[in-house]
Each structure stands twice: as C-alpha cells, then as structure tokens.
Coordinates of C-alpha atoms in Angstrom, one line a residue:
Chain A
M1 CA -65.7 -35.5 67.8
T2 CA -64.1 -38.4 69.6
V3 CA -60.4 -38.3 70.0
D4 CA -58.3 -41.4 69.6
A5 CA -56.9 -42.6 72.9
I6 CA -55.1 -45.2 74.8
T7 CA -55.8 -46.4 78.4
M8 CA -53.1 -47.2 80.9
I9 CA -54.6 -50.4 82.4
R10 CA -51.4 -50.7 84.5
S11 CA -49.2 -47.6 84.5
G12 CA -46.1 -49.1 86.1
P13 CA -44.3 -47.3 88.9
Y14 CA -42.6 -44.5 87.0
T15 CA -44.1 -43.9 83.6
S16 CA -44.5 -40.5 82.1
V17 CA -45.3 -38.6 78.9
Q18 CA -42.0 -37.2 77.5
D19 CA -40.7 -35.5 74.4
R20 CA -37.6 -33.4 73.6
G21 CA -38.3 -31.1 76.5
R22 CA -38.9 -27.3 76.8
A23 CA -35.4 -25.7 76.9
G24 CA -35.5 -21.9 76.7
H25 CA -37.4 -21.0 79.8
Q26 CA -34.9 -22.0 82.6
A27 CA -34.3 -18.3 83.4
V28 CA -37.7 -18.3 85.0
G29 CA -37.3 -21.6 86.8
V30 CA -39.0 -23.9 84.2
P31 CA -37.0 -27.1 84.0
E32 CA -36.0 -28.4 80.6
S33 CA -37.3 -31.9 81.3
G34 CA -37.9 -34.3 78.4
A35 CA -36.8 -37.9 77.7
L36 CA -33.8 -39.1 79.7
D37 CA -32.7 -41.1 76.6
R38 CA -32.8 -38.7 73.7
V39 CA -31.3 -41.3 71.4
A40 CA -34.2 -43.7 72.1
L41 CA -36.7 -40.8 71.6
R42 CA -35.2 -40.0 68.2
L43 CA -35.0 -43.6 67.0
V44 CA -38.4 -44.6 68.2
N45 CA -40.2 -41.7 66.7
A46 CA -38.5 -42.4 63.4
L47 CA -39.5 -46.1 63.6
V48 CA -43.2 -45.2 63.8
G49 CA -42.9 -42.4 61.2
N50 CA -43.3 -39.6 63.7
P51 CA -41.6 -36.2 63.4
A52 CA -38.9 -35.9 66.1
D53 CA -40.9 -33.6 68.3
K54 CA -43.7 -36.1 69.1
A55 CA -44.4 -37.2 72.6
G56 CA -44.4 -40.8 73.8
L57 CA -44.1 -42.8 77.0
E58 CA -40.9 -43.1 79.0
I59 CA -41.2 -46.3 81.0
C60 CA -38.9 -46.9 83.9
L61 CA -38.8 -50.4 85.4
G62 CA -41.7 -51.7 83.2
G63 CA -44.9 -53.1 84.6
V64 CA -47.1 -51.4 82.0
Q65 CA -50.2 -52.6 80.2
I66 CA -51.9 -50.3 77.6
A67 CA -55.2 -50.8 75.9
F68 CA -55.6 -49.2 72.4
Q69 CA -58.8 -47.6 71.4
A70 CA -57.3 -46.7 68.0
S71 CA -55.2 -48.4 65.4
R72 CA -51.7 -47.1 65.6
R73 CA -48.2 -48.1 64.8
V74 CA -46.0 -48.5 67.8
A75 CA -42.3 -49.2 68.6
L76 CA -40.1 -49.7 71.7
T77 CA -36.5 -48.7 72.1
G78 CA -33.9 -48.1 74.8
S79 CA -32.1 -51.4 74.7
V80 CA -31.5 -54.2 72.3
A81 CA -33.1 -56.7 74.7
A82 CA -36.4 -55.1 75.6
T83 CA -39.7 -56.7 74.4
M84 CA -43.4 -56.0 74.5
V85 CA -46.2 -58.5 74.2
I86 CA -49.2 -57.6 72.1
T87 CA -52.5 -59.4 72.9
D88 CA -55.1 -59.5 70.1
H89 CA -58.9 -59.6 70.5
L90 CA -58.8 -63.5 70.4
G91 CA -56.4 -63.5 73.3
H92 CA -53.4 -64.5 71.2
D93 CA -50.1 -63.1 72.4
I94 CA -47.2 -62.2 70.2
T95 CA -43.8 -61.0 71.4
V96 CA -42.3 -58.1 69.6
Y97 CA -38.7 -57.1 70.1
A98 CA -37.4 -53.6 70.5
N99 CA -36.1 -51.5 67.6
R100 CA -38.9 -52.4 65.1
S101 CA -42.4 -50.9 64.6
I102 CA -45.6 -52.8 64.2
R103 CA -49.3 -51.8 63.8
V104 CA -51.5 -52.3 66.9
H105 CA -55.2 -52.4 66.3
A106 CA -58.1 -51.0 68.3
G107 CA -59.1 -53.4 71.0
Q108 CA -55.6 -54.9 71.4
T109 CA -53.3 -54.4 74.4
I110 CA -49.6 -54.1 74.9
H111 CA -47.7 -55.4 77.9
I112 CA -44.2 -54.2 78.8
N113 CA -43.0 -56.2 81.7
G114 CA -39.9 -56.0 83.8
L115 CA -37.0 -54.5 81.9
S116 CA -33.8 -56.3 81.5
G117 CA -30.5 -54.7 80.6
T118 CA -31.8 -51.1 81.1
N119 CA -33.6 -48.9 83.5
T120 CA -35.7 -47.1 81.0
V121 CA -37.4 -47.8 77.7
F122 CA -39.3 -45.5 75.4
L123 CA -42.6 -46.4 73.6
A124 CA -43.7 -44.3 70.6
I125 CA -47.1 -44.3 69.1
S126 CA -47.7 -43.0 65.6
G127 CA -49.2 -39.5 65.8
G128 CA -47.8 -39.1 69.4
I129 CA -49.5 -38.5 72.7
G130 CA -51.8 -35.5 72.6
T131 CA -51.9 -34.1 76.2
P132 CA -51.9 -30.3 76.3
P133 CA -48.5 -28.7 75.5
L134 CA -46.9 -26.1 77.7
Y135 CA -44.2 -23.9 76.1
G136 CA -44.5 -26.2 73.0
S137 CA -43.7 -29.3 74.9
R138 CA -45.7 -32.2 76.5
A139 CA -42.8 -33.4 78.7
T140 CA -43.8 -34.2 82.3
S141 CA -41.9 -32.7 85.1
P142 CA -43.5 -34.2 88.3
N143 CA -41.6 -31.9 90.7
A144 CA -42.6 -28.8 88.8
M145 CA -46.1 -30.3 88.3
I146 CA -46.2 -29.4 84.6
G147 CA -46.6 -31.2 81.3
G148 CA -48.0 -34.7 80.5
L149 CA -51.2 -35.6 82.2
K150 CA -51.9 -33.0 85.0
G151 CA -48.1 -32.7 85.6
R152 CA -47.7 -36.1 87.2
L153 CA -46.5 -39.6 86.6
L154 CA -49.2 -41.8 85.1
K155 CA -51.6 -43.8 87.2
D156 CA -53.7 -46.9 86.5
G157 CA -56.8 -46.1 84.5
D158 CA -55.4 -42.9 82.9
V159 CA -56.7 -42.2 79.5
L160 CA -54.2 -40.4 77.2
P161 CA -55.5 -38.7 74.0
L162 CA -53.5 -39.2 70.8
C163 CA -52.7 -36.6 68.2
P164 CA -54.0 -37.4 64.7
D165 CA -52.1 -40.3 63.1
V166 CA -49.2 -39.5 60.8
A167 CA -49.3 -40.6 57.2
F168 CA -46.5 -43.2 57.0
P169 CA -43.8 -41.6 54.9
D170 CA -42.1 -44.6 53.5
T171 CA -45.0 -46.3 51.7
A172 CA -43.3 -45.5 48.5
K173 CA -40.3 -47.6 49.5
G174 CA -42.6 -50.5 49.8
Y175 CA -42.7 -51.0 53.5
A176 CA -44.6 -49.5 56.4
D177 CA -43.1 -51.1 59.4
K178 CA -39.4 -50.4 60.1
M179 CA -36.5 -52.0 61.9
L180 CA -33.1 -50.7 62.8
S181 CA -30.3 -52.5 61.0
D182 CA -27.5 -50.5 62.7
L183 CA -27.4 -50.6 66.5
T184 CA -23.9 -49.2 66.9
V185 CA -25.5 -46.0 68.4
Y186 CA -26.3 -48.2 71.4
D187 CA -22.7 -49.3 71.9
A188 CA -21.9 -47.9 75.4
S189 CA -18.4 -47.2 76.4
S190 CA -17.6 -48.7 79.8
S191 CA -16.8 -45.3 81.3
L192 CA -18.8 -42.1 81.2
R193 CA -16.8 -39.2 79.6
V194 CA -16.8 -36.0 81.6
V195 CA -15.3 -32.5 81.3
F196 CA -14.0 -31.2 84.6
G197 CA -15.8 -28.0 85.8
P198 CA -17.4 -25.6 86.4
Q199 CA -16.2 -25.8 90.0
D200 CA -13.4 -28.5 89.9
D201 CA -11.1 -25.9 91.5
R202 CA -13.2 -26.2 94.7
F203 CA -11.9 -29.8 95.2
T204 CA -8.6 -31.1 96.4
D205 CA -6.3 -32.7 93.8
Q206 CA -6.8 -35.9 95.7
A207 CA -10.6 -35.6 95.3
K208 CA -10.2 -35.2 91.5
A209 CA -7.9 -38.3 91.4
V210 CA -10.4 -40.3 93.5
F211 CA -13.2 -39.2 91.2
L212 CA -11.4 -40.6 88.1
S213 CA -10.0 -43.8 89.7
S214 CA -13.0 -45.0 91.6
T215 CA -15.9 -47.2 90.6
Y216 CA -19.2 -45.8 91.8
Q217 CA -22.6 -47.6 92.1
V218 CA -25.9 -46.1 91.1
S219 CA -27.9 -45.6 94.4
P220 CA -31.5 -46.9 94.7
L221 CA -32.3 -43.2 95.2
L222 CA -32.7 -42.7 91.5
N223 CA -35.3 -40.5 89.8
R224 CA -35.6 -38.1 86.9
M225 CA -34.0 -35.3 88.8
G226 CA -30.8 -37.0 89.7
M227 CA -28.7 -40.2 90.0
R228 CA -27.0 -40.4 93.4
L229 CA -23.8 -42.4 93.4
D230 CA -22.5 -44.6 96.2
G231 CA -18.7 -44.7 96.5
P232 CA -15.8 -42.7 97.8
V233 CA -16.6 -39.2 99.0
L234 CA -14.9 -36.3 97.3
E235 CA -13.2 -33.7 99.6
H236 CA -13.8 -30.0 99.1
C237 CA -11.0 -27.5 99.6
D238 CA -13.3 -25.5 101.9
N239 CA -17.0 -26.2 101.5
A240 CA -19.7 -27.0 99.0
D241 CA -21.4 -23.6 98.7
I242 CA -21.2 -21.5 95.6
A243 CA -22.9 -18.4 94.2
S244 CA -25.9 -20.2 92.6
D245 CA -25.4 -20.9 88.9
G246 CA -27.4 -22.6 86.1
I247 CA -27.3 -26.4 85.8
V248 CA -27.0 -28.5 82.6
N249 CA -28.0 -32.1 82.1
G250 CA -25.2 -34.3 83.3
S251 CA -23.8 -31.9 86.0
V252 CA -22.0 -33.9 88.6
Q253 CA -23.0 -32.0 91.8
V254 CA -21.2 -32.7 95.0
P255 CA -22.9 -31.2 98.1
G256 CA -21.3 -31.0 101.5
D257 CA -21.4 -34.7 102.3
G258 CA -19.0 -35.3 99.4
K259 CA -21.3 -37.8 97.6
P260 CA -21.7 -37.1 93.8
I261 CA -25.1 -36.7 92.2
I262 CA -25.5 -36.7 88.4
L263 CA -28.2 -34.3 87.6
L264 CA -30.8 -35.5 85.0
A265 CA -33.6 -34.0 82.9
D266 CA -35.8 -32.8 85.7
H267 CA -33.0 -31.1 87.6
Q268 CA -33.6 -27.7 89.2
T269 CA -32.6 -24.8 86.9
T270 CA -30.2 -23.2 89.3
G271 CA -28.3 -24.5 92.3
G272 CA -25.9 -23.5 95.0
Y273 CA -23.6 -26.6 95.3
T274 CA -20.3 -27.3 93.7
K275 CA -20.2 -29.3 90.5
I276 CA -16.9 -31.1 90.0
A277 CA -17.5 -32.2 86.4
T278 CA -20.2 -32.6 83.7
V279 CA -21.1 -35.8 81.8
I280 CA -20.8 -35.0 78.1
Q281 CA -23.9 -34.7 76.0
A282 CA -23.1 -37.8 73.9
D283 CA -23.0 -40.0 77.0
L284 CA -26.2 -38.7 78.6
P285 CA -28.4 -41.4 77.1
M286 CA -26.3 -44.0 78.8
L287 CA -27.4 -42.6 82.1
A288 CA -31.0 -43.5 81.3
R289 CA -30.1 -47.1 80.9
R290 CA -28.1 -47.5 84.2
K291 CA -30.0 -49.3 87.0
P292 CA -29.5 -49.0 90.8
G293 CA -26.5 -51.1 91.6
D294 CA -24.8 -50.7 88.2
S295 CA -21.2 -49.5 88.2
I296 CA -20.1 -46.2 86.9
T297 CA -16.6 -44.9 86.2
F298 CA -15.5 -41.5 84.8
T299 CA -13.0 -40.5 82.2
A300 CA -12.0 -36.9 81.8
I301 CA -11.8 -35.3 78.3
S302 CA -11.4 -31.8 76.9
V303 CA -14.3 -29.5 75.9
E304 CA -13.2 -29.8 72.3
D305 CA -13.3 -33.6 72.5
A306 CA -16.7 -33.4 74.2
E307 CA -18.0 -31.3 71.3
Q308 CA -16.5 -33.6 68.7
A309 CA -18.1 -36.6 70.5
A310 CA -21.5 -34.9 70.2
R311 CA -21.0 -34.5 66.4
D312 CA -19.8 -38.1 66.0
H313 CA -22.7 -39.4 68.0
E314 CA -25.2 -37.4 65.9
A315 CA -23.6 -38.9 62.8
L316 CA -24.2 -42.4 64.2
L317 CA -27.8 -41.6 65.1
C318 CA -28.5 -40.2 61.6
H319 CA -27.0 -43.3 60.1
A320 CA -29.1 -45.6 62.2
I321 CA -32.2 -43.7 61.1
E322 CA -31.2 -43.6 57.4
T323 CA -30.5 -47.3 57.3
M324 CA -33.8 -48.6 58.7
V325 CA -35.1 -51.6 56.8
A326 CA -38.4 -53.5 56.5
P327 CA -38.7 -56.0 59.3
P328 CA -39.8 -59.6 58.8
P329 CA -43.6 -59.7 58.8
M330 CA -45.5 -60.8 61.9
N331 CA -48.7 -62.4 60.6
A332 CA -49.7 -63.9 63.9
I333 CA -51.6 -60.8 65.0
A334 CA -55.2 -61.0 64.0
S335 CA -56.5 -57.8 62.6
P336 CA -60.1 -57.2 63.6
C337 CA -60.5 -54.8 60.7
P338 CA -58.2 -55.6 57.8
S339 CA -59.2 -52.5 55.9
D340 CA -58.0 -50.2 58.6
D341 CA -54.4 -50.5 57.4
K342 CA -55.2 -48.7 54.2
S343 CA -53.5 -45.6 55.5
D344 CA -50.3 -47.5 54.8
Chain O
M1 CA -30.8 -22.1 96.2
I2 CA -28.9 -18.9 96.7
S3 CA -26.2 -19.7 99.2
S4 CA -25.8 -17.6 102.3
N5 CA -22.1 -18.0 102.1
K6 CA -20.0 -15.2 100.7
Q7 CA -18.0 -15.4 97.5
H8 CA -14.7 -17.0 98.4
S9 CA -11.4 -16.3 96.9
H10 CA -10.2 -19.8 97.3
S11 CA -6.9 -19.7 98.9
G12 CA -5.4 -17.6 96.1
Q13 CA -6.7 -19.8 93.3
E14 CA -8.0 -17.3 90.7
T15 CA -11.4 -18.3 89.4
K16 CA -11.6 -18.0 85.7
R17 CA -14.0 -15.9 83.6
F18 CA -15.2 -18.9 81.5
L19 CA -16.0 -22.2 83.2
P20 CA -17.0 -25.3 81.1
A21 CA -20.1 -27.2 81.8
G22 CA -19.4 -30.3 79.6
G23 CA -19.3 -29.7 75.9
H24 CA -22.8 -28.2 76.0
G25 CA -22.7 -25.4 78.6
L26 CA -20.4 -22.5 79.4
V27 CA -20.6 -20.4 82.6
V28 CA -19.5 -16.8 82.3
N29 CA -18.4 -15.7 85.7
F30 CA -18.7 -12.0 86.8
D31 CA -17.8 -12.5 90.4
D32 CA -15.1 -9.9 90.8
T33 CA -14.3 -11.0 94.3
Q34 CA -13.3 -14.3 92.6
L35 CA -11.7 -12.7 89.6
R36 CA -9.8 -10.1 91.7
P37 CA -9.4 -11.6 95.2
G38 CA -9.6 -9.0 98.0
E39 CA -12.2 -6.7 96.3
S40 CA -15.2 -6.0 98.5
K41 CA -18.1 -8.3 98.1
G42 CA -20.5 -5.4 97.7
N43 CA -20.3 -5.9 93.9
T44 CA -22.4 -9.1 93.9
D45 CA -25.5 -7.3 92.8
L46 CA -23.7 -5.5 90.1
A47 CA -22.1 -8.7 88.9
T48 CA -25.6 -10.3 88.8
R49 CA -26.9 -7.4 86.7
K50 CA -24.0 -7.7 84.3
A51 CA -24.7 -11.4 83.8
R52 CA -28.3 -10.5 83.0
A53 CA -27.2 -7.8 80.6
L54 CA -25.0 -10.3 78.8
A55 CA -28.0 -12.7 78.5
G56 CA -29.9 -9.9 76.9
L57 CA -27.1 -9.3 74.3
I58 CA -26.7 -12.9 73.5
Q59 CA -30.5 -13.3 73.1
E60 CA -30.5 -10.4 70.7
A61 CA -27.6 -11.7 68.7
A62 CA -29.3 -15.1 68.5
K63 CA -32.5 -13.5 67.3
D64 CA -30.6 -11.5 64.6
G65 CA -29.0 -14.7 63.4
K66 CA -25.5 -13.5 64.5
L67 CA -25.1 -16.4 67.0
S68 CA -26.5 -19.9 66.3
G69 CA -26.9 -22.9 68.6
I70 CA -27.9 -21.0 71.8
V71 CA -30.2 -23.4 73.6
D72 CA -30.9 -21.5 76.8
L73 CA -29.6 -18.7 78.9
I74 CA -29.8 -19.1 82.7
P75 CA -28.7 -16.1 84.8
G76 CA -27.2 -17.1 88.1
L77 CA -26.0 -15.1 91.1
T78 CA -23.0 -13.3 89.6
N79 CA -22.8 -15.5 86.5
L80 CA -24.6 -16.6 83.4
L81 CA -24.9 -20.2 82.1
V82 CA -25.1 -20.4 78.3
Q83 CA -26.4 -23.7 77.2
Y84 CA -25.4 -24.4 73.6
D85 CA -25.8 -27.1 70.9
P86 CA -22.3 -28.5 70.1
L87 CA -23.6 -29.4 66.6
L88 CA -24.0 -25.7 65.8
I89 CA -21.5 -23.8 67.9
T90 CA -18.4 -24.5 70.0
A91 CA -17.4 -23.0 73.4
K92 CA -14.4 -21.4 71.7
H93 CA -16.4 -19.6 69.1
L94 CA -18.9 -18.5 71.8
Q95 CA -16.1 -17.1 74.0
T96 CA -14.5 -15.3 71.1
T97 CA -17.8 -13.7 70.1
I98 CA -18.8 -12.5 73.5
T99 CA -15.5 -11.5 75.0
P100 CA -15.5 -8.0 73.4
W101 CA -19.0 -7.5 74.8
L102 CA -17.9 -8.0 78.4
D103 CA -16.4 -4.6 78.9
H104 CA -19.4 -2.7 77.7
L105 CA -22.2 -4.3 79.8
S106 CA -24.6 -2.0 81.4
E107 CA -25.2 -2.8 85.0
D108 CA -28.7 -1.6 84.9
S109 CA -30.7 -1.9 81.7
G110 CA -33.0 0.8 83.0
K111 CA -35.9 -1.3 81.7
S112 CA -36.7 -3.0 85.0
R113 CA -40.4 -3.6 85.6
H114 CA -41.8 -2.4 89.0
I115 CA -44.4 -4.8 90.4
R116 CA -46.6 -4.4 93.5
I117 CA -47.8 -7.7 95.1
P118 CA -50.4 -7.9 97.8
C119 CA -49.7 -10.2 100.8
C120 CA -51.7 -11.3 103.8
Y121 CA -49.2 -11.6 106.7
G122 CA -49.3 -13.8 109.8
G123 CA -52.0 -16.1 111.1
E124 CA -52.6 -19.4 109.3
F125 CA -50.8 -18.0 106.2
G126 CA -47.6 -17.0 108.0
P127 CA -47.1 -19.7 110.7
D128 CA -43.5 -18.6 111.5
L129 CA -44.2 -14.9 112.0
E130 CA -44.7 -15.0 115.8
G131 CA -41.8 -17.4 116.3
I132 CA -39.3 -15.3 114.3
A133 CA -40.5 -12.1 116.1
D134 CA -39.1 -13.6 119.3
Q135 CA -35.8 -14.6 117.5
L136 CA -35.4 -11.1 115.9
N137 CA -36.5 -9.3 119.0
L138 CA -39.1 -7.4 117.0
S139 CA -42.9 -7.4 117.1
A140 CA -44.8 -9.2 114.4
D141 CA -46.1 -5.8 113.2
E142 CA -42.6 -4.4 113.0
I143 CA -41.5 -7.4 110.9
V144 CA -44.4 -6.8 108.5
E145 CA -43.6 -3.0 108.4
R146 CA -40.0 -3.7 107.5
H147 CA -40.9 -6.3 104.9
V148 CA -43.3 -4.1 103.0
A149 CA -40.8 -1.2 103.2
S150 CA -38.1 -3.4 101.6
S151 CA -37.3 -2.7 97.9
L152 CA -36.7 -6.1 96.4
E153 CA -35.1 -7.2 93.2
V154 CA -35.5 -10.6 91.5
A155 CA -31.8 -11.7 91.5
I156 CA -32.3 -15.1 90.0
M157 CA -35.1 -17.8 89.6
G158 CA -35.1 -21.5 90.1
F159 CA -36.2 -24.4 92.2
L160 CA -39.7 -24.3 90.8
P161 CA -41.3 -22.7 87.7
G162 CA -41.9 -19.0 88.6
L163 CA -40.0 -19.1 91.9
A164 CA -38.0 -15.9 92.2
Y165 CA -35.2 -15.2 94.7
M166 CA -35.9 -11.6 95.6
K167 CA -33.0 -9.8 97.3
G168 CA -33.1 -6.7 99.4
V169 CA -35.0 -7.7 102.6
D170 CA -34.3 -5.3 105.5
E171 CA -31.2 -6.3 107.4
A172 CA -33.1 -6.5 110.7
L173 CA -35.0 -9.5 109.3
Y174 CA -31.8 -11.5 108.5
L175 CA -32.4 -15.1 109.4
P176 CA -31.0 -18.4 108.3
R177 CA -33.4 -21.0 106.7
R178 CA -35.1 -23.3 109.1
K179 CA -32.9 -26.2 110.4
T180 CA -35.5 -28.7 109.3
P181 CA -37.4 -27.9 106.1
R182 CA -41.1 -28.5 106.1
A183 CA -42.2 -31.5 104.1
M184 CA -44.9 -29.4 102.4
V185 CA -45.5 -25.7 102.1
P186 CA -48.8 -24.6 100.6
A187 CA -48.8 -22.8 97.3
L188 CA -48.4 -19.0 97.3
T189 CA -46.8 -18.9 100.8
L190 CA -44.2 -16.2 101.3
G191 CA -41.0 -17.0 103.1
I192 CA -37.9 -15.0 104.2
A193 CA -34.3 -16.1 104.8
M194 CA -31.0 -14.2 104.7
D195 CA -31.6 -11.0 102.7
Q196 CA -34.1 -12.7 100.5
T197 CA -37.8 -13.4 100.0
V198 CA -39.4 -16.3 98.0
V199 CA -43.0 -17.2 97.3
Y200 CA -43.7 -20.8 96.5
P201 CA -45.6 -20.9 93.2
M202 CA -47.0 -24.4 94.0
P203 CA -47.0 -26.8 97.0
S204 CA -43.5 -27.9 97.7
P205 CA -41.1 -28.9 100.4
G206 CA -39.4 -25.8 101.8
G207 CA -37.1 -24.5 104.5
W208 CA -37.8 -20.8 104.5
N209 CA -39.5 -18.9 107.4
L210 CA -43.1 -18.5 106.4
I211 CA -44.7 -15.1 107.2
G212 CA -47.6 -14.7 104.7
R213 CA -49.4 -15.6 101.6
I214 CA -50.2 -13.9 98.3
P215 CA -53.6 -14.1 96.4
I216 CA -52.2 -14.1 92.9
E217 CA -50.4 -16.9 90.9
L218 CA -46.7 -16.7 90.1
F219 CA -47.1 -19.6 87.7
D220 CA -50.3 -20.0 85.7
P221 CA -50.0 -22.6 82.9
G222 CA -53.3 -21.4 81.5
K223 CA -51.9 -18.0 80.5
D224 CA -50.0 -17.2 77.3
N225 CA -47.1 -16.1 79.5
P226 CA -47.4 -18.4 82.5
V227 CA -44.6 -16.9 84.6
L228 CA -45.3 -13.5 86.3
L229 CA -41.8 -12.5 87.5
R230 CA -38.5 -12.5 85.7
P231 CA -34.9 -11.7 86.7
G232 CA -34.3 -8.0 87.2
D233 CA -37.9 -7.1 88.3
K234 CA -38.2 -4.7 91.2
I235 CA -40.8 -5.9 93.7
K236 CA -42.7 -4.3 96.6
F237 CA -45.2 -6.1 98.7
Y238 CA -48.1 -4.4 100.4
Q239 CA -50.2 -5.7 103.3
I240 CA -53.8 -6.8 103.0
D241 CA -56.1 -8.4 105.5
I242 CA -57.8 -11.7 105.2
K243 CA -61.0 -10.3 103.8
K244 CA -59.2 -8.4 101.1
Y245 CA -57.1 -11.5 100.5
N246 CA -60.2 -13.5 99.7
D247 CA -61.6 -10.7 97.5
I248 CA -58.4 -10.5 95.4
Y249 CA -58.0 -14.2 95.3
K250 CA -61.5 -14.6 93.8
S251 CA -61.1 -11.6 91.5
Y252 CA -57.7 -12.8 90.2
H253 CA -58.9 -16.3 89.5
E254 CA -62.0 -14.9 87.7
G255 CA -59.6 -13.0 85.5
Q256 CA -60.6 -9.6 86.9
F257 CA -57.7 -8.5 89.2
V258 CA -54.8 -7.0 87.3
V259 CA -51.4 -7.1 88.9
E260 CA -49.7 -3.6 89.1
I261 CA -46.8 -3.6 86.8
S262 CA -45.1 -0.3 85.7

C-alpha cells in the first residue's frame, strides 16, 4: 500500500514536525517539546479540519518548498501577514494568505518564502504528518534526537508520510475551506506578562527593578531550547546555583553571567540555575513570533492573574475557532483531477 | 545539572514551601536547610525522597480523579515541580489539597528497584581514567574498584531522555566537572563528577570525567517503555572487559540480554 506523502524540496533552515508535545515524561528527562506557538497550532488544525492533536510543520525563517504527492487541504498561521505561494501543474502561481485553508492537489507545490512580522509560522495539512509517534507525540526535539523524522530538523529531499485524510466536518454547513473572521487572539500586548519566581529571592531588589524597567533585545542565539536576551545584566544576591529543579515553558533563567534566557519548548527538563520569573502561559505564543533584534519588556502580575489570563486567552481562541467562515473562492488553481474533491 | 554548591540559607531570607512557576507550575520545596536555616545539609537526600513521595501521591490522586489538571510531575533535587493546566486547576487549590499530605510523606517508599549495570572501564571508552588517577592520587584500578563498590541512587533525571544523575559515588572519587566540556561525548559513556555518576544515553556535549562505557541502552525509542531508569532506582555497576562488552552489546541489541532488575 502506498502512503500519501509530501516531499521537502527545500526544507528551510529550521523546519520541524511539531504537535502538542509529549508532556508527562519529564521525570525521566524526556522534554515536552511541541509547537512553540500553541495558538497557531490549534487554529491551523481547525482550519484544515484536523483534530487538535495532529502534527504539522513548524517553519522558522521560511525558505520552504514542498511538493504534494497527494491532494490535501492546507493552511498557514502564525501571523496575519504570512503568505504561501501555490504553483499548479501548469506553472501558474497563486498567493494564499495566512489564516484560511485551501485544497492543494497532487503534483502541486507550496512555497513559503521569507517570513515578515514573525519568526515562526505553522503549516497544517489535513490528516496530519504521519511520522512515527513516541509517547503519543510526533513532536521533534532535535537535542534529544526524538520525534519527527529521525529526531532531527528537516533536510532538503526529506519525504514525510501523511496520516489518512480527515473527512471535512463542515460540509453540512456548505463550505469546506475555512477562514478566520476573528483575529483578536493574535493581538499581542507590548509587554510580556511574568510571575516572579521560583527563585526571585536570589536576586537583589535592584535586579528585579532593572528586569521590569529595561527593554531587552532578542539575541541572534535563538533556538527551540531558549531565547537569549541582550540587555542589562541582573545581579544575584550571591550566585546563580540552586538545587536543580524542574523547568516550565517560559522560565526566565539567569545563569552566573546575569543575562536572562527565556526557556522554550525544547528546554531541558531540570536545571541548576536561578529563574527570576516565568512568562505566563497565555503569552508564550508571542515568544514564537519574536525575531532576533525584536524588543522585549516584562510586566509582573500575580499567579491568580496569570491563571485568569490563561482562561481569557482560551475563550478568545475558542471564539476564533467557532466563528470561522467560508473564505472567498480561489478559482485560479487548476485542478488536475476535478473529481478528487468529492471527499468534500 | 545538579549543582555542586550546597543549599544556601540566603542571608536569613527564608525560602518558602511553595514557589510559583508562572500560572502553570508550582514548585514544592523540601529543602529544610532553606526552610529552617542552620539545619545540617545532610537532609538533602531525604528531602529529595520526600519530593518523590509527593509526586507518587499526586499521581495516584490524579489517577483516581481526585485532582484534575496535573500536566506533569518533575522531581528535582529537594523539590517537586507540579506542572498544571490553569484551565482545570489553580495553584491555590493545588496547595490546599496537598498541604495536609506533606507531613505524612514516607522518605523511602520501600519500592525501589535495584539494577545492576555492566561497564567496561578505561581505554578508549574511559579516556579520563588515567588522568583523574593522577589527580586523585589513586591507581586506575582503585578508581574502578571504588566505583563498582559505590551504592548509587537515581536522585533526579534531566538534560537528555533517560539521563540519570546517580548520587552516592565514593568520596575518594570527588572531582569537579571538566573546566572545558567536550563538544561531543559518545553514546553510553559513563562519567563521574562530585558525588555523582551519569551515563550519556545518546551522543551529546558533556563536561563529566569519562571513565567507561556501558553496553546497554538507557533510552530505546523502539521499546514500549523507552527509558530504563527512573528516580529512586538503586544502581550498582559491575566491571566487564572489552570482549564481554562486545558480547553483551550484541546480545542486548539482538533482544537477548536482560538487564538485572530486582
């Protein structure tokens, strides 16, 4: 039996298979991993009719060209400005904006070029990527060498199997492609909200004041493990060593050099350095969209407010999914096999 | 990485029992030297075991449906991180629920597994053995003897899937990590530093003093349960020569060799 697949003609510099991650095994050192932008992941799976647990492609920096050997519905999210170009078998190009889905046919290719306005976009394909799961997740963690395709970032020429296509659930509503009508979930506050701790007591009062009053820049040393920040150093009371403890996404770790690092999805499960604060869950997706050189400031809130922000954010996300509408048709794409859309 | 530094009581600032990690994580701290400054630091191991015992209780409560929204439980050195889903539970509710449990934690579950792991010491597999023998003023053989005689316990795990920080290495082998970490350490290499042993489950940069290599996998994605060790396991290493190493390596990877677990 042949399996439906896509081929990465150009993989781009930092593209990986990601899903919701594999939380639940960090006690034995297995990182949670998963999409940096969980909002984008939820939205984009919903746009193509996928259940929320399906794996797609997280694309940092762009530079991706994908050939489809199967007819599937696709969508791109992560920013309001991102675009992809679909080339049909006659060589005609059509530009498709983010936040809507469209059917791509076997033999067609998608280009996602340089990204503007964001560092990361997420591409979903109906049915989802079908690489072998580990602990129920296909998320790639390159440092741990697990998940995705052979535990690594994608390379030119990689062939990715697809899971069987999903039956599109909204046919009864009269449309198969979907578009977001409410983008407020993407509205980013200018400042990242943090809760002080777990080890804020290891910093001088002045360091805590500096942390909240300074503008930091995202360092070029940015990867899925962490976002290093350039800016004022934060002074410890004595030193940066602690009895190792577990790490959550968004921990702001400050090692001995006083330079903060925001730990992201592929962070180590435990660490022995002080963490001055933690970026709240609702603001984590914003980190995926920050590029090297972007500014970052911090605002401190309480644990209760952080928990409320998570609930408010979830409500926005659910509203965005519930209010998806039929997008304007895009007839310019030639379909080599008009009958193959009958699954809609 | 487990810090070599001792638990500080920070200039009189009392460290709290519950430390927030955003609105999605809560650290439960068992470090009595922090909770009660001045107490001897000998309780670190007990505190680590208490943290593990609490993880067990929370896991059970979650399984029985008495606690919802527990995303993950990560035992640390003298602490436990509870990762939670703020859509399902709050830190306040979590604290209220677990606080009564804290006074009744057993420091040893009595259910620890005992695992014996073969290791081929020195030579190409243990490039630092000769060098640290000079540093420690011991012969290479004495280092191996003391290492196999050490009763180790997996304190915590981290850094890589399946990588265990095993505490309890003979005091005479106490060394810092290397000043300059190696860019790449081969998979299954065993390193020592401080009072601890690690084995790198996969190729990785690493700063530990490398003295041997084991022929069995600590992380095997092909298996139903890919990770061999877990926090609380009691570990003993035993010495094998290169011929035996090759035999066991082959036998293990053909699915024949069974690791001794009791």
